[in-house]
PDB file of C-alpha atoms in Angstrom:
ATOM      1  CA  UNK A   1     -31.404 -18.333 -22.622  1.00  0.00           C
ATOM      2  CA  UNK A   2     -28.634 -19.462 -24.813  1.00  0.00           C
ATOM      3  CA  UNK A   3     -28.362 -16.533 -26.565  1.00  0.00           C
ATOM      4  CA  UNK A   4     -27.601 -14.800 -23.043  1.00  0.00           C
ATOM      5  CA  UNK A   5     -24.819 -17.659 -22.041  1.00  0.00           C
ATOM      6  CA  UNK A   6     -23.246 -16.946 -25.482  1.00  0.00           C
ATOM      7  CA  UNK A   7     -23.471 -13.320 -24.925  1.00  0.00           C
ATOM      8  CA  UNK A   8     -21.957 -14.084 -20.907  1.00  0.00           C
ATOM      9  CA  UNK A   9     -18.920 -16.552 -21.981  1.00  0.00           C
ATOM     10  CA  UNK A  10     -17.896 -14.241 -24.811  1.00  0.00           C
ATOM     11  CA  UNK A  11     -17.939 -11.217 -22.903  1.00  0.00           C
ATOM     12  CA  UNK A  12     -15.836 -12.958 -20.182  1.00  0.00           C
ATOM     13  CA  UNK A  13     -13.231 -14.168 -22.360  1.00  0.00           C
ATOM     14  CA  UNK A  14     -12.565 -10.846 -23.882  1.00  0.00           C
ATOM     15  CA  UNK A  15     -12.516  -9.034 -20.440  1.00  0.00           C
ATOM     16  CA  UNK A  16      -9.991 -11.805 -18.522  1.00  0.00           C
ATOM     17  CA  UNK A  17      -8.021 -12.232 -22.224  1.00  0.00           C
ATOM     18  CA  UNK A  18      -7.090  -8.720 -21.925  1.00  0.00           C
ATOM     19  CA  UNK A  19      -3.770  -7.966 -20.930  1.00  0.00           C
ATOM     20  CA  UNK A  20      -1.612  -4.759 -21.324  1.00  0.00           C
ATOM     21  CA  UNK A  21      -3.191  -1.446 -21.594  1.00  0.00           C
ATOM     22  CA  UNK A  22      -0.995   1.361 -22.871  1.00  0.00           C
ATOM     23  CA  UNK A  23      -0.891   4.826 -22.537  1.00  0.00           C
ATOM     24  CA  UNK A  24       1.506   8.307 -23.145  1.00  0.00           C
ATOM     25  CA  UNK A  25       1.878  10.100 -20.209  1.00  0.00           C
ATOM     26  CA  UNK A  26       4.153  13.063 -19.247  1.00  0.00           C
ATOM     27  CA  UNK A  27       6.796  12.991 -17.163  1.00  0.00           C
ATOM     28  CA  UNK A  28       6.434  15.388 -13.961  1.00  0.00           C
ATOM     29  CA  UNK A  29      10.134  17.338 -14.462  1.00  0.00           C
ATOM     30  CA  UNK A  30      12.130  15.040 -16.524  1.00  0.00           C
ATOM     31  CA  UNK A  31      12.050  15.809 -20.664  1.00  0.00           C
ATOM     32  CA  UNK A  32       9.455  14.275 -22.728  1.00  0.00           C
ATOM     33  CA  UNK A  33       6.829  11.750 -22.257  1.00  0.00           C
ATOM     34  CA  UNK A  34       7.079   8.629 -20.855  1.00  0.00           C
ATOM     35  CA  UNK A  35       4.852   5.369 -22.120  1.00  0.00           C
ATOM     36  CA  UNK A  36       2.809   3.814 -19.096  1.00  0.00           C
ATOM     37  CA  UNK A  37       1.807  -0.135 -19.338  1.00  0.00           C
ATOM     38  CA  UNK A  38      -0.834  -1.664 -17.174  1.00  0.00           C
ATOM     39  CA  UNK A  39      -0.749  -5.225 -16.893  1.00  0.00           C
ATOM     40  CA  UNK A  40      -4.295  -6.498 -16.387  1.00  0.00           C
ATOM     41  CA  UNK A  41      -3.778 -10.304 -14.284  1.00  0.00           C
ATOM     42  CA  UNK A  42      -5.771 -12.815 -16.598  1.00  0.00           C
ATOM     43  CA  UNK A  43      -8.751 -14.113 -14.032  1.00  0.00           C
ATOM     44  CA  UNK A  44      -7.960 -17.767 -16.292  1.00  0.00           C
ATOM     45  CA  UNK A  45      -5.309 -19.993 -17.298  1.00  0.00           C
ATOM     46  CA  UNK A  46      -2.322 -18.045 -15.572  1.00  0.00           C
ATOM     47  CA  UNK A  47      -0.498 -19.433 -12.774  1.00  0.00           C
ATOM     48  CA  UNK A  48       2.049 -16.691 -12.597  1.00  0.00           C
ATOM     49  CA  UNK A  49       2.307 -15.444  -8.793  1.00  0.00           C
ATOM     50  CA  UNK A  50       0.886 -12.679  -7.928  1.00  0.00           C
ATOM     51  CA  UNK A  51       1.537  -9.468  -5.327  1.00  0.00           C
ATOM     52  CA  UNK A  52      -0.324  -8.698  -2.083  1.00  0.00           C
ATOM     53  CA  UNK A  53      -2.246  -5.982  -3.201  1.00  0.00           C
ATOM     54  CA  UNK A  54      -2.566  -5.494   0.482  1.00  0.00           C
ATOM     55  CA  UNK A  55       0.562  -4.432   1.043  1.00  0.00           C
ATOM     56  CA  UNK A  56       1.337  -0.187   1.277  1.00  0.00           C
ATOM     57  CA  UNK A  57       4.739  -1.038  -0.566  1.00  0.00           C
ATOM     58  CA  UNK A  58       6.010  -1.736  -4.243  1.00  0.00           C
ATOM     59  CA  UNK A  59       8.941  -3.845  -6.070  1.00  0.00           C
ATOM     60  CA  UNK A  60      10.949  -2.152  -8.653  1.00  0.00           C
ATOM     61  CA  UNK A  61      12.508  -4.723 -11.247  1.00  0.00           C
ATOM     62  CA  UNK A  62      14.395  -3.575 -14.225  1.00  0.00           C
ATOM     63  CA  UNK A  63      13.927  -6.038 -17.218  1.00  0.00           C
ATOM     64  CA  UNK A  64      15.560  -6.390 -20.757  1.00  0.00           C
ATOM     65  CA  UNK A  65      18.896  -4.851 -21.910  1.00  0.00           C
ATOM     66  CA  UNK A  66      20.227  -2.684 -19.113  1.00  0.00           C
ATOM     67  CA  UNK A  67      23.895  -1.597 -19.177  1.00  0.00           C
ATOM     68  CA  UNK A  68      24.216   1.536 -17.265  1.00  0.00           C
ATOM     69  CA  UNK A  69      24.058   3.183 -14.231  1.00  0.00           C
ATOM     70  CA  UNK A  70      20.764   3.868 -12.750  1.00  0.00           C
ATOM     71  CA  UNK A  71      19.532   6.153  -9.715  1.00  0.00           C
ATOM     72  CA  UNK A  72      16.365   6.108  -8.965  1.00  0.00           C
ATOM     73  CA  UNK A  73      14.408   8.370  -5.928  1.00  0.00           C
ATOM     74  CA  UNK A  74      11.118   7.788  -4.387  1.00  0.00           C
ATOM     75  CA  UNK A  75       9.833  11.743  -3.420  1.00  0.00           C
ATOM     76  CA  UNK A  76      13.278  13.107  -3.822  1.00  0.00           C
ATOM     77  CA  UNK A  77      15.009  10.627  -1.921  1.00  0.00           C
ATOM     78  CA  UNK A  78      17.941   8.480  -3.179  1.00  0.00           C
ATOM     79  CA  UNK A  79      16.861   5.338  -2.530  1.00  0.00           C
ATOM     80  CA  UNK A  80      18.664   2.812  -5.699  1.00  0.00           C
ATOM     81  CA  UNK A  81      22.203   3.930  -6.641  1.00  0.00           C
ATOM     82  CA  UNK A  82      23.892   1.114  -8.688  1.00  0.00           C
ATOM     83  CA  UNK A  83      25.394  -0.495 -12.063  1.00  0.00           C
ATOM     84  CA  UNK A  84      22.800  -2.760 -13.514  1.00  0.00           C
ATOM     85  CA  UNK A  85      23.414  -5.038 -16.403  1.00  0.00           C
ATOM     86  CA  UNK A  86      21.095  -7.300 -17.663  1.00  0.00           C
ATOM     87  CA  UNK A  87      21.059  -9.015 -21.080  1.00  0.00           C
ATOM     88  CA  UNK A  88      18.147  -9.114 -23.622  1.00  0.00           C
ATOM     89  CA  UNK A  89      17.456 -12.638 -22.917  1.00  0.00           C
ATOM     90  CA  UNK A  90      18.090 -12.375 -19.196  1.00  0.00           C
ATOM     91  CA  UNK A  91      15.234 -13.945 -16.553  1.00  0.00           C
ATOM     92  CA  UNK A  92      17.387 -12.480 -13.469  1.00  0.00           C
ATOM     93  CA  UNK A  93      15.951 -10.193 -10.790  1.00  0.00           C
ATOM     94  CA  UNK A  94      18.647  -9.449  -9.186  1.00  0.00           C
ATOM     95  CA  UNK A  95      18.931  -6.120  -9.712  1.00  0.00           C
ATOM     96  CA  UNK A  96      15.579  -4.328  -8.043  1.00  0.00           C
ATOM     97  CA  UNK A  97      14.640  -2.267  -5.038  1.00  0.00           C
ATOM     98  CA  UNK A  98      11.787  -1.800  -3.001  1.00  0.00           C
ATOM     99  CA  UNK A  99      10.223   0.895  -1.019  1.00  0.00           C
ATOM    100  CA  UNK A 100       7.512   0.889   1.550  1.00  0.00           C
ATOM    101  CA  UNK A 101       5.403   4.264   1.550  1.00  0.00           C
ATOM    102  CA  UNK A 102       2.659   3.202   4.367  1.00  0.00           C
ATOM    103  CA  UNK A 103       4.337   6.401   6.719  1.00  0.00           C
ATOM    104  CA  UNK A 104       4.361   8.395   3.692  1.00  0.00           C
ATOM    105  CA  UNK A 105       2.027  11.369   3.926  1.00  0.00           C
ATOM    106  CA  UNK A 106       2.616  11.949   0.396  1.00  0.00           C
ATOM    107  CA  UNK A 107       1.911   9.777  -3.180  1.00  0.00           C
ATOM    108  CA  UNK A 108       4.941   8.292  -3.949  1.00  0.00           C
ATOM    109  CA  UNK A 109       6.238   9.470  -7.168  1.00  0.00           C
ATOM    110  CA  UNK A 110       9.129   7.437  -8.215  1.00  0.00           C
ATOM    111  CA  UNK A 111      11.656   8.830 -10.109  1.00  0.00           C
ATOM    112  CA  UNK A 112      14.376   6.934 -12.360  1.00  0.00           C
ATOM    113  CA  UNK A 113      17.928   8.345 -14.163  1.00  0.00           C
ATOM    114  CA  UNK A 114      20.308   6.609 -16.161  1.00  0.00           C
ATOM    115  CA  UNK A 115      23.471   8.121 -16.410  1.00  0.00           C
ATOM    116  CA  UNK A 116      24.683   6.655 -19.182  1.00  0.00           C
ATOM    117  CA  UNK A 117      21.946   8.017 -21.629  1.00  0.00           C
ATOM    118  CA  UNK A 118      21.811  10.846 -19.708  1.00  0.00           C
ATOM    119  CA  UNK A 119      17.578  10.536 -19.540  1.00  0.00           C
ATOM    120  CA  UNK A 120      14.767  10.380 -16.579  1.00  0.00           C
ATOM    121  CA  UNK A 121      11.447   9.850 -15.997  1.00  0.00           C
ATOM    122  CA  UNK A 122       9.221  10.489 -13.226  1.00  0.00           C
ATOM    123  CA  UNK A 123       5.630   9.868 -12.862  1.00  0.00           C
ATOM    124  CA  UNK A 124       3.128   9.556  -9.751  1.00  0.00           C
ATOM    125  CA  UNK A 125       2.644   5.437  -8.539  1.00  0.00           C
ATOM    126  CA  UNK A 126      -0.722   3.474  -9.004  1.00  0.00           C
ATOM    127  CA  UNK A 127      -1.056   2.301  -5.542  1.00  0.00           C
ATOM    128  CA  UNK A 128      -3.122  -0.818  -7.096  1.00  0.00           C
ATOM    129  CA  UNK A 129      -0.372  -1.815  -8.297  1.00  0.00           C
ATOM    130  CA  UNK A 130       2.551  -3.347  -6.724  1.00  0.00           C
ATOM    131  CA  UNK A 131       5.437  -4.362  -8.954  1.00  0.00           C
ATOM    132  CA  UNK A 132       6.775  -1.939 -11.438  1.00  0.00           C
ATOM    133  CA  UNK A 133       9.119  -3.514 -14.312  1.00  0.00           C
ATOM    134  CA  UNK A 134      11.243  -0.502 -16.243  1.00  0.00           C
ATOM    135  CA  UNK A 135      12.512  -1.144 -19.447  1.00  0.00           C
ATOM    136  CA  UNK A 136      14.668   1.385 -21.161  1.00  0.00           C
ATOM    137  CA  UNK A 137      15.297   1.533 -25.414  1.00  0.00           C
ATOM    138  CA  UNK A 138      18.550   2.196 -27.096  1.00  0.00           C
ATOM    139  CA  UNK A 139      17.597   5.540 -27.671  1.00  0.00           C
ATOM    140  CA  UNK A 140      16.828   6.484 -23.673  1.00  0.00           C
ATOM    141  CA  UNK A 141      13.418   5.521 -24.288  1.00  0.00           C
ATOM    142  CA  UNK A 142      11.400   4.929 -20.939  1.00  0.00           C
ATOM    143  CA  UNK A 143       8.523   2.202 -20.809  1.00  0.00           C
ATOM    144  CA  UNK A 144       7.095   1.577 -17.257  1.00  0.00           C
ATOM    145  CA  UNK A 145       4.881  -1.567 -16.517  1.00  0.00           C
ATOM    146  CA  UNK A 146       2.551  -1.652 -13.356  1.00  0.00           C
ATOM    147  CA  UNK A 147       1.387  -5.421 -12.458  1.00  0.00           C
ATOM    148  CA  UNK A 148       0.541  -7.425  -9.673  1.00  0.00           C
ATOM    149  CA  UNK A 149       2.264 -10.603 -11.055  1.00  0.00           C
ATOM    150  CA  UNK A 150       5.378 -11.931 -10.437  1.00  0.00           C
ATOM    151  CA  UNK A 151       6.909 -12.423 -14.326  1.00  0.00           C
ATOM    152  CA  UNK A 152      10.256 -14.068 -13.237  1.00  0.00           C
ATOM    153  CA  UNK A 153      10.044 -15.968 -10.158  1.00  0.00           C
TER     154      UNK A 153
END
């Protein structure tokens, strides 16, 4: 019986301590790949808020050293057309968008472009999640982060 408990506790602690999942996937029509993040919500000891999965909608929010210009489309259309800048250390959100696909017939796939770098990427969206954080390298490097918690609020 305690070897089962043992067996139970560990197992849960590994499952709710995991946390980001990573994969390579490739973009749909932009150049290259494009590295996907899953954030997996800790069932413990985390009292970040958290999205209504509920909701047929997601939150866009761009994170860590942005200086450019950024368009971004959600099935072709332009729906984000502005100058963000955010420092490295920044804990703003003031620069996101949203977009509400419950009348779309279609899976959204969202597509951002920064014209600075002069680089895209565009990949189908995980309706289970519903906050997307973008982060973008030196180099034009795209990483792409689905949650369902609230990082910054």
């Amino acid at each position: 019986m305690n070897r089962i408990l043992i067996i139970f506790i560990t197992l849960m602690f590994s499952v709710s301590s995991c946390k980001i999942s990573e994969k390579i996937a490739e973009n749909l029509s932009c150049d290259g790949n494009i590295e996907i993040q899953y954030d997996r919500t800790k069932l413990f000891g985390n009292d970040n808020p958290r999205a209504d999965r509920k909701l047929d909608a997601f939150q866009v929010v761009f994170l860590s050293d942005f200086d450019e210009n950024i368009k971004a489309y959600v099935n072709d259309k332009l729906v984000f057309d502005e100058y963000v800048k955010i420092g490295t250390e920044s804990h703003s959100i003031e620069n996101t968008f949203g977009y509400n696909y419950e009348s779309d017939l279609k899976l959204p796939i969202l597509k951002v472009e920064s014209i600075e770098k002069g680089t895209c990427f565009d990949i189908e969206i995980n309706k289970k999640f519903k906050i997307i954080y973008l982060f973008i390298d030196k180099d034009g490097k795209w990483v792409v982060r689905f949650s369902n918690e609230y990082y910054l609020i």
